Amino acid sequence: MDHLELDELDWQRLTRYVSGRSSSEERARIDSWAATDSDRRRFLDRLRQLWEASAEPSAAVPDELVDADWRELQRKMRSVHPVDPAPDRPAARHERRHERRRERIRPGPAISLLVILLLAFAGVLFVVRNESGDRGAALQEVSTERGERARIRLSDGTMVRLNVSSKLTLPDRFTERRREVTLQGQAFFEAASDPDRPFIVHAGAGTVTAIGTAFDVDAYEPDDVAVVVSEGKVALQSHRRGGKDSVHVARGRLGRVTGGQELHVHTVEVDRALAWLRGQLSFDATPLRRVAARLERWYDVDVNVIGPELQQRRLTATFDDESLSVMLDVIAAAVEAEYDRDGRTVTFRQ
Amino acid sequence: MGAITAHLSSGLAPSARTWTDTCMMTDARPGLHQDEAVRQVRQGSEEAFERIFRTHYPGLCAFAAGYVCRMDVARDIVQEVFLKIWERRKCWRVRTSLKAYLYGAVRNRALNHVQSAWTTRTTVMEPHSTSLSEPRSPEDELHYKELADAVRRAVRRLPERRRTAFVLHRQQGLSYGEIADVMGISPRTVEGHISKALKHLRESLPIVLTMLP
C-alpha cells in the first residue's frame, strides 16, 4: 500500500487536496495521478476519510457544566483586583516588550510571586508574609509540604522549583546590589541573568552565589549541602569558616559542604542528580537510611529502617512516577530486606 | 506508563516561560484590529466577558484536555486563563483574533501544567461520541466511529507541535493564520505541521484504514 513513495512536498499537496485548499490546477493533477492506479485511488479515499474523521470533537463539556463553571469563575472574578496598565509605552516594539516585562513583574507591595501551578497529593502552598523580618525588610515565605512541589517565578525573572518539604524565604523586594534568598530543603534555580546583582542562596552551612545560571541546591541536611550546576558556574562558600572558604562549581559538577564546613567538588551525572525535576526519584549508591528520608518527603509517609547494618545498605535505582507500593517492593528486593506497611508507616527489617 | 511518560515529555517544549508572557501577545496600539467585545471587557463589562466565556469555553476545554488527559484538570486550566484575563482586563489587548489569543493562552497554561504535573498521574480520558456531520448507514457508522476513535488515539500520540496545529485546525476550526499566531510560527510552518501530522496519522493507522469498505 505504501509503495507510493511520497515525499514531504507530496504530503503537503495531498493535505491541501483533502482539505479543499488546492488550486484547481493542483487538484486536477492529483485527480489524474489517482485515476491511473486503483491503489492510489483507494489511498486517496482513505486519506479523505481520515481527514474527515479527525474533525470529530474529542470530548464535550455539557451545558450544565459550562453554567456551573461560569458561576464559579464569576465568584473568583469578584474577589480579584484588576491589575492596572503601565502609563507609558515606548514606541519601538522590542523596547515595548522589554518595558512590558518589567511592568508585568513590577513588585507592587510584595515581590510578585507568581506561583504558577502547584500540584500535590494533598495540601496547600503557603505564602506567608512576615512584616517584622530581619535586615529591616519584610520577608516572604513559600513552603511545600511532603509530597508537594511548587514552581515559583520571582520578580527578577528567576524561576525556582521547590522540591517536597522545602521552604524558600525571600525579602519583600530585592535590593539594587543583590538578590538573596534562604532555602531549607531542595530547590532548582534558574537565576535570571543580571551581572550587577548576583543571585545568592543561603542554604544551611553553605552560601551559593550565582550570576545568571541554573543550579540545584539540596539542603535537607543543613550541615551537608550539595549544589549541582546544570548551566554556568556558581561560587559555593561554607558559612562557618568566617566566610573565607569558597570554591567554584562549574557546569556538570557537584559542590558539597560537609560537616558544616568542608568543601568538595566532583563531577556528577547532572541528569540523575536533577531527576526530581522530572518527577523521578533517583538513588546512586544511597544508604537506605537516606532513601527512607526521601521516601518520607516524597510520599508523606513515615519510614523506619530497623538495624544499623540495614540502614547502611546502598541502593542505586531510578524510579518514574511509581506508586509507593511498587517502589517499596522494588527497594525491598534490591536491598534484600522485608518490609511491612501499616497505613502511612513503613518498616524495613532484615 | 510509556504513553504517560511520552505525553509528559512532549510537554517539555521550550515554552516554560510563556505563561506569564501571555500579556505580551498583545499590542499597545489601541484601535488596531480590536474586537468590540475585548474593548468592552477592558472597560469592565462582565456581560461581554461572559459571552466570550460561553462561546469559547467548551472548545478550549476540549483543547486543553488534549494536553492533560483529564477533563476536570482541563476545565481548571481554562478557568485560570479566564480569571487571569479578567484580573488584567485593563491592559488586555488582542493583537490577533480573539480565538487565537485564547487558544494561545490555554496552550501555554497547559504546557506549563504538563511540565509541572510531577505528581499527578494522567489517566486517559475516553471521549464521548458526538453527532456526526452527515447521516451514514449503521455499518458505515460503526466503521466511522472506530476510525474516529482510532484517529483520536493516534492524534494524542503526535508530537506536541504537530498535534497542536492539527487539533486547532481540525477540531477547533482555527485558520492557518490563527494557528500561526497561537504557536508563534509562520502559516507555512503550520501547513508543514498539519501535513506531517496527516502523514503520521496515516502511517500509524494502516490497519484501521484497511478495515474500511
Coordinates of C-alpha atoms in Angstrom, one line a residue, chain A:
Chain A
M1 CA 0.0 0.0 0.0
D2 CA 2.7 2.4 0.9
H3 CA 4.8 1.8 -2.2
L4 CA 3.6 5.2 -3.2
E5 CA 6.9 6.8 -2.4
L6 CA 5.6 10.2 -1.3
D7 CA 7.9 12.9 -0.2
E8 CA 7.2 15.8 2.1
L9 CA 6.1 18.1 -0.7
D10 CA 3.7 15.4 -1.9
W11 CA 2.2 15.2 1.5
Q12 CA 1.7 18.9 1.5
R13 CA -0.1 18.7 -1.8
L14 CA -2.2 15.8 -0.5
T15 CA -3.1 17.7 2.6
R16 CA -4.2 20.6 0.5
Y17 CA -6.2 18.2 -1.6
V18 CA -8.2 16.6 1.2
S19 CA -8.7 19.9 2.9
G20 CA -10.0 21.5 -0.2
R21 CA -7.2 24.1 -0.3
S22 CA -5.6 23.0 -3.6
S23 CA -5.7 25.3 -6.6
S24 CA -7.8 23.9 -9.4
E25 CA -4.7 23.1 -11.3
E26 CA -3.1 21.1 -8.4
R27 CA -6.4 19.4 -7.8
A28 CA -6.6 18.3 -11.4
R29 CA -3.1 17.0 -11.3
I30 CA -3.8 14.8 -8.2
D31 CA -7.0 13.6 -9.7
S32 CA -5.2 12.4 -12.8
W33 CA -2.4 10.9 -10.7
A34 CA -5.1 8.8 -8.8
A35 CA -7.0 8.0 -11.9
T36 CA -4.3 5.8 -13.4
D37 CA -4.0 3.4 -10.4
S38 CA -6.6 1.8 -8.1
D39 CA -4.2 1.7 -5.2
R40 CA -3.7 5.4 -5.4
R41 CA -7.4 5.9 -5.6
R42 CA -8.0 3.8 -2.5
F43 CA -5.2 5.6 -0.7
L44 CA -6.7 9.0 -1.5
D45 CA -10.2 7.8 -0.4
R46 CA -8.9 6.7 2.9
L47 CA -6.9 9.8 3.4
R48 CA -10.0 11.7 2.9
Q49 CA -11.9 9.5 5.4
L50 CA -9.1 10.0 7.9
W51 CA -9.2 13.8 7.4
E52 CA -12.9 13.8 7.9
A53 CA -12.8 11.6 11.0
S54 CA -10.2 13.8 12.5
A55 CA -12.7 16.6 12.8
E56 CA -14.8 14.7 15.3
P57 CA -14.7 16.6 18.6
S58 CA -12.9 14.6 21.2
A59 CA -14.9 15.4 24.3
A60 CA -17.8 17.7 25.1
V61 CA -18.4 19.9 28.1
P62 CA -22.1 19.7 28.8
D63 CA -24.1 22.9 29.1
E64 CA -24.8 22.5 32.8
L65 CA -21.1 22.3 33.4
V66 CA -20.5 25.4 31.4
D67 CA -23.1 27.2 33.6
A68 CA -21.6 25.8 36.8
D69 CA -18.1 26.7 35.8
W70 CA -19.1 30.2 34.8
R71 CA -20.7 30.8 38.2
E72 CA -17.5 29.5 39.9
L73 CA -15.4 31.8 37.7
Q74 CA -17.7 34.7 38.5
R75 CA -17.2 34.2 42.2
K76 CA -13.4 34.2 41.7
M77 CA -13.6 37.2 39.4
R78 CA -15.3 39.2 42.1
S79 CA -12.5 38.5 44.6
V80 CA -9.6 39.6 42.4
H81 CA -8.4 43.1 41.9
P82 CA -7.7 44.3 38.4
V83 CA -4.1 45.0 37.5
D84 CA -3.5 48.5 36.2
P85 CA -1.8 49.0 32.9
A86 CA 1.5 50.8 32.8
P87 CA 1.2 54.5 31.9
D88 CA 3.9 54.9 29.3
R89 CA 4.9 52.7 26.5
P90 CA 8.0 53.3 24.3
A91 CA 7.4 53.2 20.6
A92 CA 9.9 50.6 19.4
R93 CA 8.5 47.1 19.6
H94 CA 11.4 45.4 21.3
E95 CA 11.6 48.1 23.8
R96 CA 8.0 47.9 24.5
R97 CA 8.3 44.2 25.1
H98 CA 11.1 44.9 27.4
E99 CA 9.1 47.5 29.2
R100 CA 6.1 45.3 29.5
R101 CA 8.2 42.5 31.0
R102 CA 9.2 44.9 33.7
E103 CA 5.7 46.2 34.1
R104 CA 4.3 42.7 34.4
I105 CA 6.6 41.7 37.2
R106 CA 6.6 45.1 38.9
P107 CA 6.9 44.2 42.5
G108 CA 4.0 46.1 43.9
P109 CA 3.7 45.8 47.6
A110 CA 5.1 42.3 47.6
I111 CA 7.5 40.7 45.2
S112 CA 5.0 39.4 42.8
L113 CA 5.4 35.8 43.5
L114 CA 3.6 34.1 40.8
V115 CA 3.1 30.6 41.9
I116 CA 2.3 29.2 38.6
L117 CA 0.9 25.8 39.4
L118 CA 1.0 23.7 42.3
L119 CA 0.3 20.0 42.2
A120 CA 0.2 17.9 45.2
F121 CA -1.0 14.7 46.6
A122 CA -2.7 16.9 49.1
G123 CA -2.1 20.1 50.9
V124 CA -1.6 23.7 50.1
L125 CA 1.2 26.1 49.4
F126 CA 1.7 28.7 52.0
V127 CA 2.8 32.2 51.1
V128 CA 3.4 33.9 54.4
R129 CA 4.4 37.5 54.8
N130 CA 6.3 38.3 57.9
E131 CA 6.4 42.1 58.3
S132 CA 9.0 42.1 61.1
G133 CA 11.7 40.2 59.3
D134 CA 15.4 40.9 59.8
R135 CA 17.6 43.3 57.8
G136 CA 14.7 45.7 58.2
A137 CA 13.0 44.2 55.1
A138 CA 9.7 42.3 55.1
L139 CA 10.1 38.6 54.3
Q140 CA 8.0 36.3 52.4
E141 CA 8.0 32.5 52.6
V142 CA 6.9 29.8 50.2
S143 CA 6.8 26.3 51.6
T144 CA 5.8 22.9 50.4
E145 CA 4.6 20.0 52.5
R146 CA 5.6 16.4 52.0
G147 CA 4.5 15.1 48.6
E148 CA 4.1 18.6 47.3
R149 CA 6.2 20.7 44.9
A150 CA 5.9 24.2 43.6
R151 CA 7.1 26.4 40.8
I152 CA 7.7 30.0 41.6
R153 CA 8.6 32.9 39.4
L154 CA 10.4 35.7 41.2
S155 CA 10.1 39.3 40.2
D156 CA 13.5 39.4 38.5
G157 CA 12.5 36.6 36.2
T158 CA 14.3 33.8 38.2
M159 CA 12.4 30.6 38.2
V160 CA 12.5 28.3 41.2
R161 CA 11.2 24.8 41.5
L162 CA 10.8 23.9 45.1
N163 CA 11.0 20.2 45.9
V164 CA 8.9 18.4 48.5
S165 CA 9.0 19.5 52.1
S166 CA 11.1 22.6 51.5
K167 CA 10.9 26.3 52.3
L168 CA 12.1 29.4 50.4
T169 CA 12.4 32.7 52.3
L170 CA 12.9 35.9 50.4
P171 CA 12.7 39.6 51.0
D172 CA 9.8 41.7 50.0
R173 CA 12.0 43.4 47.5
F174 CA 15.4 42.5 46.1
T175 CA 17.9 45.4 46.7
E176 CA 19.9 47.0 43.9
R177 CA 23.0 45.2 44.8
R178 CA 22.0 41.6 45.4
R179 CA 19.2 39.1 45.2
E180 CA 19.3 37.0 48.3
V181 CA 17.1 34.1 49.3
T182 CA 17.2 31.4 52.0
L183 CA 16.5 27.8 51.4
Q184 CA 15.6 24.9 53.5
G185 CA 15.2 21.6 51.7
Q186 CA 15.8 21.4 48.0
A187 CA 15.2 23.7 45.0
F188 CA 16.3 24.1 41.5
F189 CA 17.1 27.7 40.5
E190 CA 17.2 29.2 37.0
A191 CA 18.6 32.6 38.0
A192 CA 17.8 35.4 35.6
S193 CA 21.0 37.0 34.3
D194 CA 21.9 40.2 36.0
P195 CA 25.7 40.7 36.3
D196 CA 25.3 43.7 38.6
R197 CA 23.1 41.8 41.1
P198 CA 24.4 38.3 42.0
F199 CA 21.8 35.8 43.0
I200 CA 22.6 34.4 46.4
V201 CA 21.1 31.3 48.1
H202 CA 21.8 30.8 51.8
A203 CA 21.3 27.1 52.5
G204 CA 22.3 25.5 55.8
A205 CA 26.1 25.6 56.1
G206 CA 26.6 26.9 52.6
T207 CA 26.1 30.0 50.5
V208 CA 25.8 29.8 46.8
T209 CA 26.4 32.8 44.6
A210 CA 25.4 32.8 41.0
I211 CA 25.3 35.1 38.1
G212 CA 22.7 34.0 35.6
T213 CA 22.9 30.3 35.8
A214 CA 20.9 27.1 36.6
F215 CA 21.7 25.1 39.6
D216 CA 20.1 22.8 42.2
V217 CA 20.6 23.2 45.9
D218 CA 20.0 20.3 48.3
A219 CA 20.0 21.4 51.9
Y220 CA 17.7 18.9 53.5
E221 CA 20.5 18.3 56.0
P222 CA 21.8 21.8 56.9
D223 CA 25.3 20.6 57.6
D224 CA 25.6 18.7 54.4
V225 CA 24.6 21.0 51.5
A226 CA 25.1 19.9 47.8
V227 CA 25.0 22.1 44.7
V228 CA 24.7 20.7 41.2
V229 CA 25.2 23.1 38.4
S230 CA 23.5 22.4 35.1
E231 CA 24.4 25.7 33.4
G232 CA 27.1 28.3 34.0
K233 CA 29.0 28.5 37.2
V234 CA 28.4 29.3 40.9
A235 CA 30.6 30.0 43.9
L236 CA 30.0 27.9 46.9
Q237 CA 31.0 29.2 50.3
S238 CA 30.9 27.4 53.6
H239 CA 29.4 29.6 56.2
R240 CA 31.1 28.6 59.3
R241 CA 34.7 29.5 58.5
G242 CA 34.3 33.2 58.6
G243 CA 33.1 33.2 55.0
K244 CA 36.7 32.8 53.6
D245 CA 36.4 29.3 52.3
S246 CA 34.9 29.2 48.8
V247 CA 35.1 27.0 45.7
H248 CA 33.8 27.5 42.2
V249 CA 31.4 24.9 40.9
A250 CA 31.1 24.6 37.1
R251 CA 28.6 23.0 34.9
G252 CA 28.3 19.3 35.3
R253 CA 30.0 19.4 38.8
L254 CA 28.7 18.9 42.3
G255 CA 29.9 21.1 45.1
R256 CA 29.4 20.0 48.7
V257 CA 29.8 21.4 52.1
T258 CA 30.1 18.5 54.6
G259 CA 30.3 18.5 58.3
G260 CA 29.2 22.1 58.2
Q261 CA 32.5 23.4 56.7
E262 CA 34.5 21.0 54.5
L263 CA 34.2 21.8 50.8
H264 CA 34.4 19.2 48.0
V265 CA 33.8 19.4 44.3
H266 CA 33.4 16.5 41.9
T267 CA 31.9 15.5 38.6
V268 CA 28.3 14.4 38.7
E269 CA 25.7 13.0 36.4
V270 CA 23.5 16.0 36.2
D271 CA 20.5 14.3 34.7
R272 CA 20.4 11.8 37.6
A273 CA 21.0 14.5 40.2
L274 CA 18.1 16.5 38.8
A275 CA 15.8 13.6 38.3
W276 CA 13.4 15.0 40.8
L277 CA 12.6 17.8 38.3
R278 CA 11.2 15.2 36.0
G279 CA 9.1 13.6 38.8
Q280 CA 11.6 10.8 39.2
L281 CA 13.3 9.5 42.3
S282 CA 16.8 8.6 41.7
F283 CA 19.3 7.0 44.0
D284 CA 23.0 6.5 43.4
A285 CA 24.6 4.2 46.0
T286 CA 22.4 5.9 48.5
P287 CA 22.3 4.4 52.0
L288 CA 18.9 3.0 52.9
R289 CA 18.7 5.4 55.8
R290 CA 18.7 8.3 53.3
V291 CA 16.4 6.5 50.9
A292 CA 13.9 6.3 53.7
A293 CA 14.2 10.1 54.4
R294 CA 13.5 10.8 50.8
L295 CA 10.5 8.4 50.6
E296 CA 9.1 10.1 53.7
R297 CA 9.2 13.5 52.0
W298 CA 8.1 12.3 48.6
Y299 CA 5.1 10.2 49.7
D300 CA 4.3 11.8 53.0
V301 CA 4.8 8.5 54.9
D302 CA 7.0 7.5 57.9
V303 CA 9.7 5.0 57.0
N304 CA 11.7 3.2 59.7
V305 CA 14.7 1.1 58.9
I306 CA 15.5 -1.4 61.7
G307 CA 19.1 -2.2 62.4
P308 CA 22.3 -0.2 61.7
E309 CA 23.6 -2.7 59.1
L310 CA 20.4 -2.4 57.1
Q311 CA 20.5 1.3 57.3
Q312 CA 23.9 1.3 55.5
R313 CA 22.9 -0.9 52.6
R314 CA 23.0 1.0 49.4
L315 CA 20.5 1.4 46.7
T316 CA 21.1 2.5 43.1
A317 CA 17.9 3.0 41.1
T318 CA 15.8 5.5 39.2
F319 CA 12.0 5.4 39.5
D320 CA 9.5 7.0 37.3
D321 CA 6.3 8.3 38.9
E322 CA 5.6 5.0 40.6
S323 CA 3.2 4.2 43.4
L324 CA 4.6 3.8 46.9
S325 CA 3.8 0.1 46.9
V326 CA 5.7 -0.6 43.7
M327 CA 8.6 1.4 45.0
L328 CA 8.7 -0.4 48.3
D329 CA 8.6 -3.8 46.6
V330 CA 11.5 -2.9 44.3
I331 CA 13.6 -1.4 47.1
A332 CA 13.0 -4.3 49.4
A333 CA 14.1 -6.8 46.7
A334 CA 17.1 -4.7 45.9
V335 CA 18.5 -4.4 49.4
E336 CA 17.3 -7.9 50.4
A337 CA 15.0 -6.8 53.2
E338 CA 11.5 -7.3 54.2
Y339 CA 9.0 -4.5 54.9
D340 CA 5.6 -4.1 56.3
R341 CA 3.3 -1.3 55.9
D342 CA 0.6 -0.1 58.2
G343 CA -1.3 2.9 56.8
R344 CA 1.3 5.6 56.4
T345 CA 4.0 3.8 58.3
V346 CA 6.5 1.6 56.6
T347 CA 9.1 -0.5 58.4
F348 CA 12.0 -2.2 56.7
R349 CA 13.7 -5.1 58.5
Q350 CA 16.1 -7.9 57.8

